[in-house]
Amino acid sequence: MVLDGLRRIVRNFIESREYETSVNEFVKELQKELIRSDVNVRLVMDLTKKIKERAAEERPPPGLTRRDWFLSIVYEQLVNLFGGPERPQVKPPKKPWVVLLVGLQGSGKTTTAGKLAYFYKLEGYKVGLVAADTFRPGAYEQLKTLGEAVGVPVYGEPGSKDAVSIAVKGVEFFREKGFDVIIIDTAGRHHREEDLLAEMEDIAGRVRPDEVVLVLDASIGQQAFEVASKFHNKTPVGSIIVTKLDGTAKGGGALSAVAATGARIKFVGTGEKIDELEVFDPKRFVARIMGLGDLEGLLERV
Amino acid sequence: MFRRLKSVFSNFVERVASIAFSKEKLLGELEELKLELLSNDVALEVAEDISSKLNKAIEDNVVKSREKLVEYLKETILGYFREAGSIEFDKAVRSERPFKIVFLGVNGVGKTTTIAKIAYYLKEKGLKPLMVAADTFRAGAQEQLKIHGDRIGVPVFTGRYGVSPASVAFDSIAYAKSRGFDVVLIDTAGRMHTDVDLVEELRKVVKVVKPHMKILVVDALTGNDAIEQARFFNEKVGVDAVVIAKVDAYEQGGVPVSIVYAIKKPILFIGVGQDYKDLKLFDPIEYLERILPA
Ligand SMILES: Nc1nc2c(ncn2[C@@H]2O[C@H](COP(=O)(O)OP(=O)(O)OP(=O)(O)O)[C@@H](O)[C@H]2O)c(=O)[nH]1
Ligand SMILES: Nc1nc2c(ncn2[C@@H]2O[C@H](COP(=O)(O)OP(=O)(O)OP(=O)(O)O)[C@@H](O)[C@H]2O)c(=O)[nH]1
Ligand SMILES: [Mg+2]
Ligand SMILES: [Mg+2]
């Protein structure tokens, strides 16, 4: 994922001689890594400016070298970029928990709906899927197949063109039967398709989901920020799922979406198969990409 | 009518501009341009190549004003497109019968939809296309292409889920030959270029089909990964031409530049919506006007 070249930069920093020049060098390299990972350019500039400012203004606490202290600042700022230090909450706080998946065309919503259904089913919940994509040819068959593969029922009305009504009826159908988690798949749409955005708003307005999940492809570039803002404006995004991290894409666009919506990344998709979904923990992730085994220890001293 | 006057005027502006613009100022401008390219998803590697070329031009005093800088930038990017050459698609598809095209790309970029659009395009031009659903993997892939086929009135050659895509593709060619189809459009499952087995499977399809053209489909919203995708498919499977889908979502995106820079292959079409007629021939000049600062 993002910043897999960071480890090298950190090592160079640690091994370099002169502190001031190595800070500058580090910041420059970090910028490059972030841009290469598709983090929004403006966000990158803000982040590195902030790191430089803190490094210039704050004083290291006693007992800590300037270098370690600088790395702890970088760590903190990066964790913030990922939405902050808390672990994501994946357990449904209430029942039924209604999840609405939204996102661009082909981002992986339908596949992720199947994966989430499987994930929650394994956790012991009764899960239902609602096929509210009436736009893409074969969308119902796709979700139906995935539902069958994981043993989760799918509500759909093949042939119907009314996504809003399917969503409403589907949620009602599973609610009445006492299901715990209800996952609604919707058609792909982009930030300039006003009709489709209105449809999404309509679905959200009628269904009142407990969580709107923005599904983002790891390969999305600089548009991620704008896309996420637009979705967020129409239907406030509660969490983000980044798909297709098994490719070479770094997923930095998702970080821009975090900044644009204030939502957190909850899961990441790492393959086409139904079990290729992982819970995402920003702190662990940042520590790992910085390649600092004893980072926790270091941070305790800060 | 006023052309003469206009040129006098603009020459004057340029002279003044060249006095006002010191090398340093121009290098500053160059940094701005570079950030602007990056913000438009021109991949980092490409933005750096462009910027080092421009840097040299400034150092060599070839570029002395902001206008010249933008002009030179335009030329540099156009250069990539020229190097990629061009293909006259309408002519190409008539050069053999049946003309076989295999579509490639990572997951969800728009391959299947693009095939339906191209089939519609060919049908409108009086040709007889066959679409082949050689994606026997992704749930709903067969149904998806079949529904497209029904809607545009183009036959679809299907396969059973789970069977080898190469065998479906192979059978479809024999079928197309015996039924007198003009063009065969073969859909393949999306796959990550990092997945060795799936890439091997794709090579098998290409081996049995011996396509006249291999078209890579790339999503217009892709960031730096566009280069990786293009290079990989080009090296491992071979790419003859490119279609950029979902351009309606991002008209000024830098993906076309990144792609032609990376693999020097022409862009045939862009997808500009989810309808069958939302397919346009790609024009580098028109595109440049969208991505470059005025
Ligand atoms: N390699 C990989 N492929 C994935 C992942 N998630 C989804 N895909 C693939 O991405 C493609 C698109 O996925 P879909 O689930 O159809 O995407 P969608 O957002 O529902 O698409 P639309 O409904 O058309 O907007 C399919 O080929 C999926 O198999 C992932 O984590 N890794
Ligand atoms: N807005 C817009 N959407 C498009 C365009 N081209 C394709 N799509 C949409 O993108 C989504 C994915 O398209 P597909 O054709 O299924 O993509 P694919 O590459 O075949 O996907 P896989 O076979 O799963 O790898 C669908 O919802 C399409 O309607 C386009 O030019 N503009
Ligand atoms: Mg879908
Ligand atoms: Mg497809």
XYZ file of C-alpha atoms and ligand atoms in Angstrom:
662
model
C 0.000 0.000 0.000
C 0.937 3.633 0.280
C 4.532 4.540 0.931
C 6.145 1.177 0.558
C 9.330 3.070 -0.259
C 9.219 4.862 3.082
C 11.371 2.325 4.877
C 14.323 3.166 2.648
C 13.872 6.882 3.250
C 13.730 6.356 6.999
C 16.882 4.275 6.882
C 18.702 6.930 4.875
C 17.593 9.471 7.398
C 18.861 7.461 10.338
C 22.179 6.795 8.694
C 22.822 10.307 7.428
C 25.307 12.553 9.121
C 24.013 16.048 9.413
C 20.600 16.500 11.033
C 19.364 19.644 9.259
C 20.191 18.511 5.732
C 18.852 15.050 6.407
C 15.526 16.532 7.529
C 15.282 18.441 4.272
C 16.262 15.422 2.261
C 13.734 13.292 4.134
C 10.914 15.728 3.531
C 11.700 15.931 -0.172
C 11.773 12.163 -0.531
C 8.595 11.786 1.515
C 6.825 14.208 -0.824
C 7.840 12.141 -3.788
C 6.727 8.901 -2.201
C 3.350 10.343 -1.300
C 2.792 11.747 -4.775
C 3.860 8.490 -6.346
C 1.281 6.801 -4.107
C -1.390 9.172 -5.516
C -2.010 11.186 -2.401
C -3.534 14.523 -3.336
C -0.735 16.965 -4.206
C -2.109 19.755 -2.029
C -2.460 17.388 0.877
C 1.130 16.269 0.430
C 2.373 19.841 0.509
C 0.326 20.599 3.633
C 1.546 17.500 5.387
C 5.222 18.052 4.701
C 4.933 21.720 5.607
C 3.409 20.731 8.916
C 6.184 18.231 9.603
C 8.823 20.848 8.853
C 7.120 23.427 11.042
C 6.829 21.096 13.985
C 10.428 20.025 13.575
C 11.528 23.652 13.599
C 9.330 24.913 16.409
C 9.022 22.108 18.932
C 11.812 20.905 21.179
C 12.604 17.241 21.701
C 11.676 15.936 25.159
C 14.609 15.073 27.433
C 16.223 11.710 26.840
C 15.312 11.568 23.159
C 17.631 12.261 20.266
C 16.538 14.861 17.756
C 16.421 12.178 15.109
C 14.099 9.840 17.027
C 11.957 12.740 17.985
C 11.687 13.857 14.355
C 10.605 10.367 13.325
C 7.941 10.371 16.003
C 6.559 13.593 14.517
C 6.481 11.989 11.082
C 4.743 8.962 12.535
C 2.099 11.066 14.238
C 1.407 13.124 11.150
C 1.163 10.057 8.962
C -1.222 8.343 11.361
C -3.343 11.484 11.236
C -3.301 11.327 7.460
C -4.800 7.859 7.823
C -7.570 9.264 9.974
C -6.063 9.070 13.470
C -4.805 6.473 15.922
C -8.002 4.658 16.894
C -8.619 1.169 15.632
C -11.593 1.026 13.289
C -14.834 -0.200 14.783
C -16.132 -3.073 12.664
C -18.568 -4.608 15.114
C -22.126 -3.443 14.378
C -23.148 -1.218 17.318
C -26.839 -2.042 16.833
C -29.131 -4.485 15.060
C -30.026 -4.489 12.325
C -27.016 -2.626 10.980
C -27.809 -1.290 7.522
C -24.810 -0.686 5.288
C -25.042 1.176 1.971
C -22.168 0.666 -0.466
C -21.523 3.521 -2.882
C -18.722 4.415 -5.261
C -17.454 4.941 -8.764
C -18.111 2.525 -11.609
C -16.099 -0.654 -11.271
C -14.559 0.259 -7.914
C -15.490 -3.119 -6.460
C -18.794 -2.517 -4.640
C -20.548 -5.729 -5.609
C -17.532 -7.903 -4.886
C -17.024 -6.100 -1.582
C -20.702 -6.608 -0.695
C -20.084 -10.347 -1.043
C -16.890 -10.138 0.990
C -18.520 -8.138 3.784
C -21.430 -10.572 3.898
C -18.953 -13.389 4.303
C -16.941 -11.508 6.931
C -19.997 -10.776 9.096
C -21.411 -14.222 8.589
C -18.187 -15.728 9.960
C -18.491 -13.370 12.932
C -21.813 -15.043 13.655
C -24.235 -12.440 12.303
C -27.272 -13.114 10.176
C -26.539 -11.236 6.971
C -28.723 -10.217 4.027
C -27.710 -8.668 0.701
C -29.831 -6.233 -1.307
C -29.237 -5.891 -5.054
C -30.159 -2.260 -5.697
C -28.080 -1.797 -8.854
C -30.654 -1.639 -11.633
C -28.241 -0.032 -14.042
C -25.344 -2.303 -14.829
C -26.229 -5.320 -16.982
C -25.846 -8.509 -14.981
C -25.516 -6.753 -11.637
C -28.233 -8.857 -10.024
C -26.802 -12.140 -11.320
C -23.379 -11.099 -10.046
C -24.551 -10.426 -6.497
C -26.814 -13.464 -6.526
C -23.857 -15.686 -7.448
C -21.722 -14.162 -4.701
C -24.519 -14.555 -2.156
C -24.933 -18.200 -3.073
C -21.198 -18.769 -2.797
C -21.140 -17.537 0.802
C -24.572 -18.792 1.785
C -26.199 -15.410 2.300
C -29.667 -14.581 0.912
C -29.967 -11.882 -1.737
C -33.018 -9.685 -2.164
C -33.467 -8.407 -5.709
C -36.009 -7.722 -8.397
C -34.374 -8.555 -11.719
C -36.049 -6.563 -14.438
C -37.063 -3.685 -12.173
C -35.607 -0.254 -12.891
C -36.467 1.252 -9.536
C -33.362 1.071 -7.368
C -34.878 3.137 -4.580
C -37.858 0.864 -4.204
C -35.705 -2.276 -4.248
C -33.479 -0.850 -1.543
C -36.433 0.066 0.641
C -38.195 -3.252 0.155
C -35.010 -5.257 0.546
C -34.153 -3.659 3.869
C -37.726 -4.152 5.063
C -37.638 -7.776 3.948
C -34.569 -8.585 6.029
C -35.531 -6.361 8.950
C -38.815 -8.181 9.387
C -37.016 -11.482 9.422
C -34.717 -10.279 12.183
C -31.471 -10.093 10.246
C -28.455 -8.473 11.935
C -26.529 -6.948 9.064
C -28.118 -5.745 5.834
C -25.789 -4.776 3.002
C -27.072 -2.803 0.016
C -25.175 -2.888 -3.283
C -25.769 0.083 -5.581
C -24.874 1.038 -9.135
C -21.553 2.689 -9.844
C -21.687 6.433 -10.439
C -19.271 9.299 -10.659
C -19.148 12.773 -9.228
C -20.419 14.413 -12.401
C -23.465 12.228 -13.001
C -26.080 14.342 -11.301
C -29.016 12.012 -12.017
C -27.240 9.053 -10.519
C -26.095 11.093 -7.534
C -29.686 12.132 -6.979
C -30.705 8.472 -7.065
C -28.085 7.691 -4.429
C -29.332 10.526 -2.248
C -32.817 9.210 -2.670
C -31.842 5.707 -1.612
C -30.006 7.038 1.433
C -32.910 9.319 2.313
C -35.452 6.512 2.181
C -33.408 3.700 3.681
C -31.587 5.755 6.315
C -28.543 3.476 6.417
C -26.511 3.227 9.605
C -23.336 3.424 7.614
C -22.554 4.671 4.126
C -19.406 3.016 2.838
C -17.419 4.596 0.025
C -15.696 1.863 -1.958
C -12.544 3.125 -3.653
C -10.198 1.464 -6.098
C -6.582 1.562 -4.899
C -5.468 2.818 -8.295
C -7.472 6.041 -8.269
C -5.337 9.143 -8.638
C -5.728 12.809 -7.862
C -9.483 12.868 -8.465
C -10.078 10.852 -5.309
C -10.367 13.964 -3.199
C -13.034 15.546 -5.373
C -14.895 12.300 -5.893
C -15.017 11.654 -2.164
C -16.114 15.204 -1.353
C -18.932 15.002 -3.856
C -20.185 11.671 -2.513
C -19.801 12.944 1.027
C -21.852 16.055 0.251
C -24.693 13.978 -1.088
C -24.625 11.182 1.464
C -22.259 11.593 4.412
C -19.645 8.852 4.172
C -19.147 6.835 7.342
C -16.258 4.670 6.284
C -14.033 3.796 3.369
C -13.037 0.471 1.876
C -10.030 0.366 -0.427
C -10.110 -2.431 -2.997
C -7.563 -4.060 -5.289
C -4.545 -3.550 -3.091
C -3.182 -6.816 -4.457
C -2.063 -4.981 -7.595
C 0.757 -2.466 -7.839
C -1.436 0.523 -6.998
C -0.573 2.217 -3.724
C -3.985 3.424 -2.626
C -2.941 6.980 -1.806
C -6.154 8.227 -3.339
C -7.959 6.633 -0.429
C -5.977 8.836 1.943
C -7.186 11.875 0.083
C -10.693 10.524 0.544
C -10.051 10.186 4.271
C -9.074 13.852 4.349
C -12.046 14.864 2.218
C -14.659 13.058 4.292
C -13.224 12.617 7.752
C -14.209 8.956 7.405
C -11.803 6.150 8.207
C -10.572 3.246 6.159
C -12.149 0.166 7.740
C -11.286 -2.626 5.378
C -8.981 -3.228 2.466
C -9.553 -5.686 -0.371
C -6.598 -7.761 -1.412
C -7.931 -10.027 -4.137
C -10.972 -11.140 -6.100
C -11.797 -14.022 -3.785
C -14.489 -13.746 -1.203
C -12.178 -14.000 1.815
C -9.659 -11.453 0.562
C -10.710 -8.643 2.860
C -8.738 -7.325 5.827
C -9.517 -4.987 8.703
C -7.319 -1.930 8.442
C -5.396 -0.559 11.425
C -3.658 2.774 10.694
C -1.197 2.683 13.603
C 0.083 -0.761 12.861
C 0.225 0.047 9.212
C 2.245 3.252 9.571
C 4.650 1.609 11.996
C 5.171 -1.167 9.491
C 5.791 1.078 6.488
C 8.248 3.155 8.459
C 10.092 -0.054 9.170
C 10.581 0.804 12.815
C 10.227 -2.323 14.888
C 10.564 -0.508 18.179
C 8.417 2.423 17.203
C 5.944 1.775 19.989
C 8.778 1.866 22.488
C 10.046 5.048 20.964
C 6.644 6.644 21.159
C 6.234 5.758 24.792
C 9.346 7.750 25.530
C 7.958 10.797 23.688
C -7.642 40.946 -41.154
C -5.919 41.990 -38.000
C -3.428 39.233 -38.202
C -0.521 41.556 -38.853
C -1.406 43.767 -35.963
C -1.952 40.803 -33.773
C 1.465 39.386 -34.450
C 3.112 42.742 -33.849
C 1.331 42.961 -30.600
C 2.074 39.468 -29.482
C 5.716 39.831 -30.466
C 5.864 42.865 -28.278
C 4.289 41.020 -25.411
C 6.763 38.266 -25.831
C 9.725 40.629 -25.884
C 8.558 42.306 -22.737
C 7.856 38.938 -21.211
C 11.333 37.694 -22.023
C 12.861 40.714 -20.339
C 10.684 40.290 -17.313
C 11.235 36.573 -17.065
C 14.622 35.739 -15.714
C 15.857 32.187 -15.785
C 15.072 31.862 -12.119
C 11.533 33.007 -12.616
C 11.098 30.533 -15.420
C 12.443 27.704 -13.329
C 9.922 28.705 -10.684
C 7.217 28.590 -13.334
C 8.455 25.183 -14.309
C 8.008 23.907 -10.755
C 4.439 25.179 -10.872
C 3.807 23.468 -14.177
C 5.162 20.254 -12.818
C 2.863 20.367 -9.814
C 0.008 21.132 -12.150
C 0.818 18.067 -14.229
C 1.033 15.920 -11.099
C -2.273 17.296 -9.885
C -3.750 16.163 -13.178
C -2.448 12.632 -12.751
C 0.439 12.769 -15.127
C 2.539 10.052 -13.492
C 5.508 11.252 -11.462
C 8.036 9.624 -13.741
C 6.515 11.340 -16.769
C 6.196 14.714 -15.077
C 9.874 14.456 -14.176
C 10.858 13.601 -17.713
C 8.890 16.539 -19.071
C 10.269 18.873 -16.491
C 13.876 17.879 -17.109
C 13.411 18.481 -20.833
C 11.958 21.904 -20.133
C 14.659 22.641 -17.651
C 17.271 22.033 -20.286
C 15.429 24.247 -22.746
C 15.451 27.070 -20.224
C 19.122 26.582 -19.431
C 19.926 26.571 -23.145
C 17.979 29.787 -23.575
C 15.567 28.185 -26.016
C 12.662 29.127 -23.785
C 12.551 32.727 -22.658
C 8.991 33.504 -21.686
C 6.067 31.895 -19.979
C 4.219 31.569 -23.272
C 7.176 29.802 -24.783
C 7.365 27.530 -21.779
C 3.778 26.408 -22.196
C 4.274 26.032 -25.929
C 7.355 23.933 -25.399
C 5.496 21.841 -22.873
C 2.778 21.217 -25.426
C 5.355 20.224 -28.015
C 7.062 17.847 -25.618
C 3.838 16.047 -24.807
C 2.760 15.993 -28.432
C 6.117 14.393 -29.106
C 5.125 11.408 -26.975
C 1.939 11.015 -28.970
C 3.793 11.252 -32.270
C 6.218 8.605 -31.141
C 3.291 6.329 -30.333
C 2.134 6.516 -33.948
C -1.479 6.058 -34.944
C -3.811 3.376 -36.199
C -6.757 3.911 -38.473
C -9.156 1.646 -36.717
C -11.874 1.604 -39.377
C -9.366 0.618 -42.008
C -7.576 -1.881 -39.802
C -10.689 -3.886 -38.964
C -11.383 -4.305 -42.681
C -7.903 -5.595 -43.441
C -8.644 -9.196 -42.426
C -11.731 -11.335 -42.055
C -12.516 -12.056 -39.365
C -10.457 -9.364 -37.686
C -9.679 -10.627 -34.204
C -9.289 -8.323 -31.222
C -8.511 -9.351 -27.647
C -9.215 -6.898 -24.824
C -6.998 -6.756 -21.749
C -6.831 -4.834 -18.519
C -6.988 -4.902 -14.753
C -10.252 -5.414 -12.858
C -13.196 -3.146 -13.405
C -11.638 -0.655 -15.834
C -14.405 -1.000 -18.426
C -13.382 -3.794 -20.799
C -16.774 -5.441 -21.196
C -18.598 -2.145 -21.667
C -15.986 -0.955 -24.158
C -16.456 -4.120 -26.194
C -20.183 -3.506 -26.376
C -19.526 0.078 -27.470
C -17.059 -0.981 -30.147
C -19.439 -3.694 -31.364
C -22.144 -1.052 -31.656
C -19.735 1.275 -33.477
C -18.796 -1.445 -35.970
C -22.393 -2.441 -36.518
C -23.281 1.164 -37.295
C -20.537 1.129 -39.907
C -22.149 -1.867 -41.564
C -19.830 -4.549 -40.231
C -20.855 -7.802 -38.598
C -19.181 -8.126 -35.179
C -19.233 -11.077 -32.776
C -18.653 -10.566 -29.055
C -16.999 -13.382 -27.135
C -17.510 -13.809 -23.403
C -14.188 -15.399 -22.524
C -14.485 -14.122 -18.971
C -15.536 -17.404 -17.398
C -14.416 -16.284 -13.974
C -16.123 -13.197 -12.604
C -19.629 -13.672 -11.257
C -22.167 -12.317 -13.733
C -19.650 -11.683 -16.525
C -21.413 -13.954 -19.020
C -24.835 -12.444 -18.310
C -23.391 -8.951 -18.538
C -22.115 -9.400 -22.076
C -25.224 -11.302 -23.150
C -27.476 -8.460 -22.012
C -25.310 -5.967 -23.887
C -25.543 -8.169 -26.966
C -29.337 -8.322 -26.753
C -29.573 -4.576 -26.400
C -27.388 -3.696 -29.377
C -28.408 -6.670 -31.484
C -24.961 -8.215 -31.714
C -24.491 -11.962 -31.193
C -22.510 -13.132 -28.188
C -20.467 -16.311 -28.067
C -20.629 -17.552 -24.478
C -18.805 -20.094 -22.413
C -19.545 -21.976 -19.215
C -18.209 -20.556 -15.950
C -15.058 -22.294 -14.889
C -13.936 -23.532 -18.313
C -10.667 -22.322 -19.726
C -10.984 -18.924 -21.425
C -8.581 -20.070 -24.141
C -10.932 -22.860 -25.173
C -13.909 -20.484 -25.359
C -11.867 -18.051 -27.419
C -10.620 -20.806 -29.685
C -14.110 -22.147 -30.371
C -15.417 -18.664 -31.022
C -12.958 -18.140 -33.871
C -14.104 -21.277 -35.656
C -17.692 -20.180 -35.109
C -17.004 -16.680 -36.450
C -15.297 -18.052 -39.541
C -18.107 -20.430 -40.376
C -20.769 -17.750 -39.886
C -19.027 -15.000 -41.800
C -18.449 -12.506 -38.990
C -16.227 -9.538 -39.850
C -14.802 -8.729 -36.449
C -14.403 -10.860 -33.317
C -14.203 -8.958 -30.021
C -12.910 -11.130 -27.207
C -13.633 -10.106 -23.625
C -11.301 -11.415 -20.948
C -11.553 -11.405 -17.172
C -9.989 -8.450 -15.421
C -6.762 -9.420 -13.747
C -4.038 -7.869 -11.721
C -0.807 -7.842 -13.589
C 0.791 -9.107 -10.397
C -1.063 -12.410 -10.634
C 1.281 -14.748 -12.492
C -1.261 -17.525 -13.123
C -3.855 -15.186 -14.543
C -1.330 -13.519 -16.794
C -0.261 -16.941 -18.031
C -3.903 -17.719 -18.777
C -4.154 -14.546 -20.816
C -1.073 -15.469 -22.805
C -2.745 -18.736 -23.627
C -5.778 -16.923 -24.997
C -3.504 -14.823 -27.171
C -1.619 -17.892 -28.310
C -4.679 -19.736 -29.564
C -6.494 -16.708 -30.975
C -3.544 -15.023 -32.694
C -5.345 -11.692 -32.551
C -4.687 -8.962 -35.099
C -4.932 -6.446 -32.319
C -4.591 -6.473 -28.549
C -6.316 -3.563 -26.911
C -5.498 -2.496 -23.379
C -8.314 -0.768 -21.512
C -7.336 1.705 -18.790
C -9.527 3.680 -16.401
C -9.228 7.460 -16.859
C -9.176 7.984 -13.098
C -6.032 5.929 -12.597
C -3.098 7.651 -10.952
C 0.520 6.587 -11.076
C -0.429 2.957 -11.502
C -1.384 3.593 -15.144
C 2.265 3.268 -16.078
C 2.707 -0.008 -14.223
C -0.388 -1.486 -15.808
C 0.589 -0.441 -19.319
C 4.192 -1.584 -19.064
C 3.283 -4.900 -17.585
C 0.627 -5.879 -20.100
C 2.809 -4.628 -22.914
C 5.771 -6.695 -21.803
C 3.979 -9.872 -20.811
C 1.167 -10.070 -23.307
C 1.759 -7.309 -25.823
C -0.378 -4.255 -26.453
C -1.119 -2.747 -29.865
C -3.482 0.031 -28.908
C -5.246 1.526 -25.929
C -8.744 2.612 -24.955
C -9.208 4.955 -22.007
C -12.595 4.413 -20.375
C -14.568 6.702 -18.037
C -13.133 9.903 -19.490
C -16.500 11.522 -18.737
C -15.524 11.284 -15.079
C -12.195 13.006 -15.667
C -11.657 14.858 -18.910
C -8.401 16.487 -17.959
C -6.781 13.386 -16.487
C -3.171 12.670 -17.385
C -3.576 8.949 -18.022
C -3.221 9.241 -21.826
C 0.128 10.999 -21.454
C 1.391 8.475 -18.932
C 0.381 5.580 -21.157
C 1.871 6.773 -24.437
C 5.013 7.773 -22.587
C 5.287 4.348 -20.996
C 4.565 2.064 -23.928
C 4.512 4.245 -27.046
C 1.253 2.770 -28.282
C -1.567 4.855 -29.733
C -4.848 5.563 -28.019
C -7.722 4.584 -30.271
C -10.831 5.547 -28.383
C -12.022 7.107 -25.194
C -15.128 6.011 -23.312
C -17.247 8.985 -22.302
C -20.258 7.453 -20.586
C -22.142 4.248 -20.001
C -24.186 4.355 -23.195
C -23.285 2.483 -26.352
C -22.672 5.644 -28.318
C -20.391 7.017 -25.614
C -17.254 6.136 -27.507
C -15.104 8.721 -29.239
C -12.034 8.551 -31.419
C -9.144 9.981 -29.465
C -7.647 13.251 -30.626
C -4.345 14.230 -28.947
C -4.687 17.919 -29.812
C -8.151 18.249 -28.370
C -6.974 16.362 -25.341
C -3.928 18.593 -24.826
C -6.152 21.616 -24.799
C -7.985 20.108 -21.885
C -5.017 19.296 -19.747
C -2.681 22.216 -20.300
C -2.809 25.623 -18.687
C -3.914 28.342 -21.079
N -7.743 -8.058 -7.733
C -8.817 -7.588 -7.103
N -9.945 -7.434 -7.795
C -11.028 -6.967 -7.151
C -11.025 -6.616 -5.782
N -12.264 -6.182 -5.460
C -12.993 -6.245 -6.598
N -12.256 -6.719 -7.624
C -12.618 -6.918 -9.039
O -12.904 -5.658 -9.611
C -13.853 -5.792 -10.648
C -15.008 -4.856 -10.411
O -15.673 -5.284 -9.236
P -17.225 -5.090 -9.007
O -17.517 -5.631 -7.661
O -17.985 -5.595 -10.159
O -17.266 -3.505 -8.999
P -18.552 -2.573 -8.824
O -18.093 -1.377 -8.071
O -19.675 -3.335 -8.257
O -18.835 -2.189 -10.341
P -20.145 -1.439 -10.913
O -21.308 -2.096 -10.253
O -20.088 -1.631 -12.371
O -19.975 -0.017 -10.522
C -14.226 -7.261 -10.681
O -13.429 -7.888 -11.668
C -13.846 -7.747 -9.302
O -13.541 -9.130 -9.305
C -9.792 -6.778 -5.054
O -9.669 -6.476 -3.861
N -8.724 -7.265 -5.781
N -19.109 6.670 -16.626
C -18.591 5.678 -17.337
N -18.679 4.411 -16.883
C -18.130 3.428 -17.610
C -17.445 3.664 -18.817
N -17.000 2.479 -19.287
C -17.395 1.532 -18.407
N -18.087 2.091 -17.388
C -18.693 1.438 -16.217
O -17.657 0.851 -15.449
C -18.133 -0.317 -14.775
C -17.202 -1.477 -15.050
O -17.255 -1.754 -16.429
P -16.994 -3.201 -17.031
O -17.131 -3.071 -18.509
O -17.791 -4.218 -16.340
O -15.461 -3.359 -16.650
P -14.526 -4.623 -16.882
O -13.167 -4.109 -17.127
O -15.104 -5.522 -17.898
O -14.606 -5.298 -15.431
P -14.121 -6.783 -15.017
O -14.514 -7.689 -16.122
O -14.805 -7.059 -13.728
O -12.640 -6.687 -14.851
C -19.551 -0.533 -15.286
O -20.438 -0.014 -14.321
C -19.606 0.289 -16.557
O -20.909 0.759 -16.839
C -17.341 5.033 -19.280
O -16.741 5.356 -20.314
N -17.925 5.990 -18.487
Mg -21.584 -3.579 -8.978
Mg -15.557 -7.548 -17.814
